CSV table of C-alpha atoms in Angstrom, one decimal:
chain,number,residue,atom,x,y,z
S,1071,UNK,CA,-32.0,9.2,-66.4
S,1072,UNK,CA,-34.0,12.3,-65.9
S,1073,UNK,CA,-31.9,12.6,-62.0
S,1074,UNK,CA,-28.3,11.9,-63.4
S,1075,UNK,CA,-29.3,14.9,-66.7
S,1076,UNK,CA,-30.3,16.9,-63.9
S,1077,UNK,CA,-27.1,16.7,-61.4
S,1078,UNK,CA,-25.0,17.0,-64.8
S,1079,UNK,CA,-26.8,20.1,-65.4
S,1080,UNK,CA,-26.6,21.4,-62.0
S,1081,UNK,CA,-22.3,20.6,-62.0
S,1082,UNK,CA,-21.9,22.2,-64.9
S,1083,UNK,CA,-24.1,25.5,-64.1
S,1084,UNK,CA,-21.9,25.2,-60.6
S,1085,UNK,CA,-18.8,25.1,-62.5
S,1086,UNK,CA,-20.2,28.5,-64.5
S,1087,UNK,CA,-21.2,29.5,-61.3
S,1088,UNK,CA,-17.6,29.7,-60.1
S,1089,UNK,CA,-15.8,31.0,-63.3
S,1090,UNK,CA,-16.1,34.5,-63.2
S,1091,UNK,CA,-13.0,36.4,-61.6
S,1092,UNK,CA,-13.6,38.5,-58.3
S,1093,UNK,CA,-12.5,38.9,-54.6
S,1094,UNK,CA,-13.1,35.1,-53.3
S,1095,UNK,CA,-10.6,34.2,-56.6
S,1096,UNK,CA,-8.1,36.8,-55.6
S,1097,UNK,CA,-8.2,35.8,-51.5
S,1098,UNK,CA,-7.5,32.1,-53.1
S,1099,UNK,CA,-4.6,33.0,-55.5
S,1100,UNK,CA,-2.7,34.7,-52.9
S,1101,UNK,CA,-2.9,32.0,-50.3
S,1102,UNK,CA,-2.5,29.1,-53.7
S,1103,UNK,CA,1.0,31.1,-54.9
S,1104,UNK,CA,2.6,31.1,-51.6
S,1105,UNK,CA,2.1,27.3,-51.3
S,1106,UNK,CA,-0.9,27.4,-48.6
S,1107,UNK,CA,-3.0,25.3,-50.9
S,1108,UNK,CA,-5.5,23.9,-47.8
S,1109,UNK,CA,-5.9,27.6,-46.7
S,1110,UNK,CA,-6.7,28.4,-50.3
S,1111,UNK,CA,-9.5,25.8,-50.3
S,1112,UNK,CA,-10.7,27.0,-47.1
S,1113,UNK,CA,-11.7,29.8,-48.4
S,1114,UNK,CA,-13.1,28.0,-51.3
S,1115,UNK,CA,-15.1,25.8,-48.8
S,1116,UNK,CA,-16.3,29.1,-47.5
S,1117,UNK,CA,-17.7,30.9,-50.6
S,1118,UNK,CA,-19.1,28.0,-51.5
S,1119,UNK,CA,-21.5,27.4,-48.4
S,1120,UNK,CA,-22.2,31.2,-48.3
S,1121,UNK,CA,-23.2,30.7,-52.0
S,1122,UNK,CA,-25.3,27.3,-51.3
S,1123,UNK,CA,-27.3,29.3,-48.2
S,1124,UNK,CA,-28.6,32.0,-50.5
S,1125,UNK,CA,-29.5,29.0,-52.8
S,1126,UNK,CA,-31.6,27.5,-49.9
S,1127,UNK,CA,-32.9,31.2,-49.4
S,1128,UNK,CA,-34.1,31.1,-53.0
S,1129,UNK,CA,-36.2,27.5,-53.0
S,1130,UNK,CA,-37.7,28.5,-49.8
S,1131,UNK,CA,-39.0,32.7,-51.2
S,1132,UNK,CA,-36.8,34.7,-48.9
S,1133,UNK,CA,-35.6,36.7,-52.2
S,1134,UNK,CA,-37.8,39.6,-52.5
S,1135,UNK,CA,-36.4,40.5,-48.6
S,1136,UNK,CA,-33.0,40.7,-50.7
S,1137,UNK,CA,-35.2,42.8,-53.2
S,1138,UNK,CA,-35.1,45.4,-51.1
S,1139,UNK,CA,-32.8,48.5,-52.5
S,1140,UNK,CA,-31.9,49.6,-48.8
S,1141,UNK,CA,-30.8,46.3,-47.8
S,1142,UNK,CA,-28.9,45.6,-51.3
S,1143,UNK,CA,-27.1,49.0,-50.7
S,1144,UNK,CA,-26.1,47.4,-47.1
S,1145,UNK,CA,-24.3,44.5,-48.2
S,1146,UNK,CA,-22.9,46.1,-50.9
S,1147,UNK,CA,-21.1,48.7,-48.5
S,1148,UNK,CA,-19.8,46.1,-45.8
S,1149,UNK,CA,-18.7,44.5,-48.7
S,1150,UNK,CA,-16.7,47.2,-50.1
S,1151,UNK,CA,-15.3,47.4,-46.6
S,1152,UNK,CA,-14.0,43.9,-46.0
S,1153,UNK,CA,-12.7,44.1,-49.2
S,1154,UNK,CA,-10.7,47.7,-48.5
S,1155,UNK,CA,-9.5,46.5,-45.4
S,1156,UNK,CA,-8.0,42.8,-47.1
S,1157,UNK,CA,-6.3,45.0,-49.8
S,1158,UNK,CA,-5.0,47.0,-47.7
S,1159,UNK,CA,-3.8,44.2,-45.4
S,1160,UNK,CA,-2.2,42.2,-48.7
S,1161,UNK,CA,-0.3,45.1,-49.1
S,1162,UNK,CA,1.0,46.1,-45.9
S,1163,UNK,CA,1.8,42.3,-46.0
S,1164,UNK,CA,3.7,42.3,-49.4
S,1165,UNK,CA,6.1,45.1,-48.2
S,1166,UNK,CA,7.0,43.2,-45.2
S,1167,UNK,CA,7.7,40.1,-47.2
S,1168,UNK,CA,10.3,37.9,-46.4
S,1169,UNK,CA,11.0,34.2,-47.5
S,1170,UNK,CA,9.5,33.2,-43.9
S,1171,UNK,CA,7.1,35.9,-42.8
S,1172,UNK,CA,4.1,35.0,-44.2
S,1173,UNK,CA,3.7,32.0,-41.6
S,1174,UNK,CA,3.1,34.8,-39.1
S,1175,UNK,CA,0.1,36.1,-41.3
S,1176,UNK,CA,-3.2,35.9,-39.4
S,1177,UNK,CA,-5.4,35.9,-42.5
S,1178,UNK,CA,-3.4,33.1,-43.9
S,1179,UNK,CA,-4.8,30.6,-41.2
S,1180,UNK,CA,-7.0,27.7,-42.0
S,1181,UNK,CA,-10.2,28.9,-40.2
S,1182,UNK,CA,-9.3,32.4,-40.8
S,1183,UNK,CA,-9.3,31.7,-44.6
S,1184,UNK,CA,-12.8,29.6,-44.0
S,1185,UNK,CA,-14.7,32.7,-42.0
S,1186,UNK,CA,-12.9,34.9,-45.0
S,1187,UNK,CA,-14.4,32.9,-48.2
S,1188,UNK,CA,-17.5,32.8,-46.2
S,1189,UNK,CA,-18.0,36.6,-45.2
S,1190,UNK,CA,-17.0,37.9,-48.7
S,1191,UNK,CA,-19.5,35.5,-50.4
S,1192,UNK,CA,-22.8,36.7,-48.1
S,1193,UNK,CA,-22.2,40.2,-49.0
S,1194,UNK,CA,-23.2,38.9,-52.4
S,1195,UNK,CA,-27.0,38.4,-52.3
S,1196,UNK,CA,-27.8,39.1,-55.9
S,1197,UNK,CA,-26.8,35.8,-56.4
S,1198,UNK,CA,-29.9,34.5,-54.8
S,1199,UNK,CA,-31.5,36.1,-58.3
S,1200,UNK,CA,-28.7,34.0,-60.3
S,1201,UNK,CA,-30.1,30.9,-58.5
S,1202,UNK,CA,-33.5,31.6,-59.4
S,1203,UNK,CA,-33.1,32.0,-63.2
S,1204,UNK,CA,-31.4,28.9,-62.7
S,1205,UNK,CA,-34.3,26.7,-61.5
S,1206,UNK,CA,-36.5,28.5,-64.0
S,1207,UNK,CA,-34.3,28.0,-67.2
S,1208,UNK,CA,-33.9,24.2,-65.7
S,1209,UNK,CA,-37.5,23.8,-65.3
S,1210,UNK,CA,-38.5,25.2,-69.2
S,1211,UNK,CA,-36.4,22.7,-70.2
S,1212,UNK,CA,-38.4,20.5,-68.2
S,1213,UNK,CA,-35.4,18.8,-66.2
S,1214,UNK,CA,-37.0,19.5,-63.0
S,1215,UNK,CA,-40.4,19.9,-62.6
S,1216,UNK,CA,-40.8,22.1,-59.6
S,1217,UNK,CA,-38.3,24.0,-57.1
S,1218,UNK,CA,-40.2,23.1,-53.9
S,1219,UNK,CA,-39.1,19.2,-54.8
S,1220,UNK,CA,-36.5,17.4,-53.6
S,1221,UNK,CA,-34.6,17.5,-57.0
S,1222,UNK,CA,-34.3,21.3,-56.1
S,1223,UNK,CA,-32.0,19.9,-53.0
S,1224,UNK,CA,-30.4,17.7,-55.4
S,1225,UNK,CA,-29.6,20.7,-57.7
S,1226,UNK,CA,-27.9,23.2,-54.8
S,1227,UNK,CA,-25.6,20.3,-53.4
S,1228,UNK,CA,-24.5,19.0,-57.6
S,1229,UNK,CA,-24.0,22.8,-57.9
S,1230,UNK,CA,-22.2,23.6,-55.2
S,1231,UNK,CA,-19.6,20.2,-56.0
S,1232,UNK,CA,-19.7,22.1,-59.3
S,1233,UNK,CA,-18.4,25.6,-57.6
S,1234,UNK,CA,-15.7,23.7,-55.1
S,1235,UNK,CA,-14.2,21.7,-58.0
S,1236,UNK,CA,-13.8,24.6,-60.1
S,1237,UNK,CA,-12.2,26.7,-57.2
S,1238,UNK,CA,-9.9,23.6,-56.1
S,1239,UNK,CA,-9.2,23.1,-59.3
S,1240,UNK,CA,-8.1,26.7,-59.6
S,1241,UNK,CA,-6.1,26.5,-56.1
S,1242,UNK,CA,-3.8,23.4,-57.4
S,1243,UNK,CA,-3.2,24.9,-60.7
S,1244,UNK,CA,-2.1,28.3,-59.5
S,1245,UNK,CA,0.2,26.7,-56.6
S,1246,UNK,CA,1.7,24.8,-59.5
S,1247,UNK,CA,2.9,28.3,-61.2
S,1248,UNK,CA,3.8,29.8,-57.8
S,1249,UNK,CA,6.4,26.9,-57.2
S,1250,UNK,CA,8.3,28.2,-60.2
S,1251,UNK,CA,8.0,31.7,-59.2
S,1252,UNK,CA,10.6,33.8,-56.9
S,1253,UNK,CA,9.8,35.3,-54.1
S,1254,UNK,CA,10.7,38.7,-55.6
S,1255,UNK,CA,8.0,38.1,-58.1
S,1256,UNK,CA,5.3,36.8,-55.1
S,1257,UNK,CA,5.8,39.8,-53.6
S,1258,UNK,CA,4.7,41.8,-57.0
S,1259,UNK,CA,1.9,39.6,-57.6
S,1260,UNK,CA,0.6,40.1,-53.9
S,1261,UNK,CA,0.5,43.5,-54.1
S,1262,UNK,CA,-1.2,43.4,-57.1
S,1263,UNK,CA,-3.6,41.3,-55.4
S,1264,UNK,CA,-4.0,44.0,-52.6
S,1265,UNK,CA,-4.2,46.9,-55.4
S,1266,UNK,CA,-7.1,44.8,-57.5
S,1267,UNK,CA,-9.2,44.3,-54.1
S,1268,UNK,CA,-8.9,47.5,-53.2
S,1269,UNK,CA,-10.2,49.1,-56.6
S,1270,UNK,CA,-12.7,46.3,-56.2
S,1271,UNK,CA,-13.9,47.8,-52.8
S,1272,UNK,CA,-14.1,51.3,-54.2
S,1273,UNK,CA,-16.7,50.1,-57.0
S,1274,UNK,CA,-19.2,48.2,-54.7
S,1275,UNK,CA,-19.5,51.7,-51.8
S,1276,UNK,CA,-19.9,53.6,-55.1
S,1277,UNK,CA,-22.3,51.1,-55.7
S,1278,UNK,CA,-23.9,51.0,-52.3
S,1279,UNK,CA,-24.0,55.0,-52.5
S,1280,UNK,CA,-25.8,55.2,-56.2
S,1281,UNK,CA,-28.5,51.9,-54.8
S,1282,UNK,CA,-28.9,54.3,-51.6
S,1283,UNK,CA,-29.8,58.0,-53.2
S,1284,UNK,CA,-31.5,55.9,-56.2
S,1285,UNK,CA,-33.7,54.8,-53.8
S,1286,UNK,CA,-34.5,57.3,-51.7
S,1287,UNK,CA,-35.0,59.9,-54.5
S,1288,UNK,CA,-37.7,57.4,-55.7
């Protein structure tokens, strides 16, 4: 009973996990509302792995290397440049757009949309810390006992179902309302998909900038 209240709990902290709106969600819409649903869930399958490593990182003590101001301000710059250089692309793709074109798009390739997910999700290693208050809010509530156990294992793979399910989930629903959309309006939403990642990218390098000098002015 104890094993089944804990993979509940690690589902639904997965599905949490997942909710919050950001780069991986906007790479997925604009595959989902142009009707490339698998390459959609590619990068879902992506962000999801990326998210379940630094998971693995945390059980095993590897965070206080991602402690380190210098190397947060890292990933937090080539962060903000994968993400200028995808806005950008979504927008030079969005005033090219044609009914057919979009076939031709690189990025929107299965194992393009896979590396994607999964390179936009490791420049994320505060989440390592988000796993970590998860195993110790699970274990004062005494669902598991320890994180070096293999319940801990249990908990990354129920939570990472709980992440995919969400983001699927999201995929299917959003392809749904693109199939009643014109390609007039796909277009506009596109390029505000290229717009929002692009302002995105701008607040992680001012980020990366203010970690940096914070730092070194220490």
């Amino acid at each position: 009973m104890e094993f089944i209240l804990l993979l509940f709990s690690s589902y639904i902290i997965g599905l949490i996990t997942a909710i919050p709106i950001g780069p991986i969600q906007i790479e997925m819409a604009k595959r989902s509302i142009s009707g490339y649903v698998k390459e959609s869930i590619m990068v879902a399958l992506g962000s999801t792995i990326s998210d379940l490593i630094y998971g693995f990182i945390a059980i095993f003590g590897i965070a206080p290397f991602l402690a380190d101001k210098e190397i947060e301000a890292l990933f937090l710059f080539i962060g903000g440049i994968i993400l200028i250089i995808l806005g950008l692309y979504t927008l030079i793709y969005s005033n090219r757009y044609t009914e057919n074109n979009i076939k031709k798009a690189k990025l929107f390739k299965i194992h393009t949309s896979f590396f994607i997910g999964l390179l936009i999700a490791i420049t994320n290693p505060p989440i390592v810390f988000w796993w970590l208050f998860c195993f110790e809010f699970l274990k004062d509530i005494n669902i598991m006992e320890s994180i070096k156990t293999p319940y801990s294992i249990a908990f990354l793979l129920s939570a990472g179902v709980g992440i995919v399910s969400y983001l699927i989930s999201m995929a299917l629903l959003i392809n749904k309302i693109g199939k009643i959309l014109t390609y007039k309006t796909e277009h506009k939403i596109n390029k505000a998909f290229g717009i929002f990642l692009i302002v995105i990218s701008f607040y992680f390098l001012f980020k990366s900038v203010q970690t940096y000098f914070n730092f070194i002015t220490k």
